Coordinates of C-alpha atoms in Angstrom, one line a residue:
M1 CA 0.0 0.0 0.0
T2 CA 1.2 3.5 -0.8
K3 CA 2.5 5.8 1.9
I4 CA 3.2 9.5 2.2
E5 CA 6.9 8.7 1.4
D6 CA 5.7 7.7 -2.1
V7 CA 4.5 11.3 -2.7
S8 CA 7.2 13.5 -4.1
I9 CA 8.1 16.9 -5.6
I10 CA 8.9 16.7 -9.3
E11 CA 11.3 19.3 -10.7
I12 CA 10.0 20.4 -14.1
P13 CA 12.8 21.2 -16.5
R14 CA 13.1 24.9 -17.4
V15 CA 14.8 26.8 -20.2
H16 CA 15.8 30.4 -19.4
D17 CA 16.8 33.2 -21.7
E18 CA 16.3 36.9 -21.9
R19 CA 12.7 36.5 -22.9
G20 CA 11.8 34.6 -19.7
L21 CA 11.3 31.0 -18.6
L22 CA 9.8 28.1 -20.4
A23 CA 8.9 24.9 -18.4
V24 CA 8.6 21.7 -20.3
I25 CA 6.7 18.5 -19.3
E26 CA 7.4 15.5 -21.6
D27 CA 7.0 11.8 -21.1
T28 CA 10.3 11.6 -19.4
T29 CA 9.3 14.3 -16.8
I30 CA 6.6 12.3 -15.0
P31 CA 6.1 8.6 -14.4
F32 CA 2.8 8.2 -16.1
K33 CA 1.1 8.9 -19.4
I34 CA -1.1 12.0 -19.3
E35 CA -4.7 11.1 -20.0
R36 CA -6.5 14.1 -18.5
V37 CA -5.6 17.7 -17.8
Y38 CA -7.6 20.2 -15.8
Y39 CA -7.0 23.4 -13.8
L40 CA -8.5 25.3 -10.9
Y41 CA -8.7 29.0 -11.0
D42 CA -10.7 31.9 -9.4
V43 CA -10.9 29.7 -6.2
P44 CA -11.9 31.8 -3.2
S45 CA -9.1 31.9 -0.6
D46 CA -11.3 30.2 2.0
A47 CA -12.4 27.4 -0.3
F48 CA -11.5 23.8 0.1
R49 CA -10.9 21.4 -2.9
G50 CA -10.1 17.7 -3.0
G51 CA -11.3 15.8 0.0
H52 CA -10.8 12.4 -1.7
A53 CA -8.4 9.7 -2.7
H54 CA -8.0 7.6 -5.8
K55 CA -7.8 3.8 -6.0
K56 CA -5.6 3.8 -9.2
L57 CA -5.1 7.3 -10.6
W58 CA -1.9 9.3 -10.2
Q59 CA -1.7 13.1 -10.4
L60 CA 0.8 15.8 -10.8
I61 CA -0.4 19.1 -9.2
I62 CA 1.4 22.2 -10.3
P63 CA 0.9 25.8 -9.1
L64 CA 1.0 27.7 -12.4
S65 CA 0.4 31.0 -10.6
G66 CA 0.2 31.8 -6.9
S67 CA 0.2 29.3 -4.1
F68 CA -1.9 26.8 -2.2
D69 CA -1.5 24.0 0.5
V70 CA -1.9 20.3 -0.2
H71 CA -2.7 18.2 2.8
I72 CA -1.9 14.5 2.2
K73 CA -2.7 11.5 4.4
D74 CA -2.0 7.8 4.0
G75 CA -4.1 6.5 6.9
Q76 CA -1.3 6.7 9.4
N77 CA 0.7 9.8 8.7
E78 CA -0.1 13.2 7.3
Q79 CA 1.8 16.1 5.8
T80 CA 1.1 19.6 4.5
I81 CA 3.0 20.8 1.4
N82 CA 2.9 24.4 0.2
L83 CA 3.1 24.7 -3.6
N84 CA 4.2 28.0 -4.9
K85 CA 6.7 27.5 -7.7
P86 CA 5.5 26.7 -11.2
H87 CA 8.5 24.5 -11.9
K88 CA 7.8 22.2 -9.0
G89 CA 4.8 19.8 -9.1
L90 CA 3.5 17.5 -6.4
L91 CA 3.3 13.8 -7.6
I92 CA 0.5 12.1 -5.7
V93 CA 0.3 8.4 -6.3
S94 CA -2.9 6.3 -5.8
G95 CA -4.1 5.5 -2.3
I96 CA -3.3 8.9 -0.8
W97 CA -6.0 11.2 0.6
R98 CA -5.6 14.9 -0.5
E99 CA -7.2 18.2 0.5
I100 CA -6.2 21.5 -1.0
D101 CA -6.8 24.9 0.6
N102 CA -5.2 28.3 1.4
F103 CA -5.4 29.5 -2.2
S104 CA -3.7 32.8 -2.9
S105 CA -5.4 35.5 -5.0
G106 CA -5.1 34.8 -8.7
C107 CA -3.9 31.2 -8.1
V108 CA -4.0 28.7 -11.0
C109 CA -3.6 25.0 -10.1
L110 CA -2.9 22.7 -13.0
V111 CA -3.5 19.0 -12.6
L112 CA -2.2 16.2 -14.9
A113 CA -3.8 12.9 -14.4
S114 CA -3.0 9.3 -15.4
S115 CA -6.5 8.5 -16.5
V116 CA -9.7 10.1 -17.7
Y117 CA -12.5 10.9 -15.2
N118 CA -13.9 7.7 -13.6
E119 CA -16.2 8.2 -10.6
S120 CA -15.6 4.6 -9.4
D121 CA -11.9 5.4 -8.9
Y122 CA -12.8 8.0 -6.2
I123 CA -13.0 7.4 -2.5
R124 CA -14.8 10.5 -1.1
D125 CA -15.4 9.3 2.4
Y126 CA -12.5 9.3 4.8
N127 CA -13.7 6.3 6.8
A128 CA -14.1 4.4 3.5
F129 CA -10.5 5.5 2.6
L130 CA -9.2 4.0 5.9
A131 CA -11.1 0.8 5.2
F132 CA -9.6 0.7 1.6
K133 CA -6.1 1.1 3.1
K134 CA -6.7 -1.8 5.5
S135 CA -7.9 -4.1 2.7

């Protein structure tokens, strides 16, 4: 079963010149094939997103603009990670509970996912998540 230690920060390669920075995500950057891309924006600073885990799906969460906190739990341990650099994404593997909050003004959160939307892959109740981790 996955643990918090399996979650990691992925450094996104950058190219810098006098015109600015360019960040590049290719198949060698992340350990899964991207099947879905979505982003969060205009999120009120007191809003809460996430509040679920996935049975199989992996995600890379990237703060394109601004910052936010990602709270992760594996059923035994928990950690809060502040994301605020667009060249650093948080790789969340399957079997990890996540909650996102503390969105800064103008924040844009990009999410790359390993599969298309599938409601049956979600665990939306924390007690059900704990039971999933024990099974």
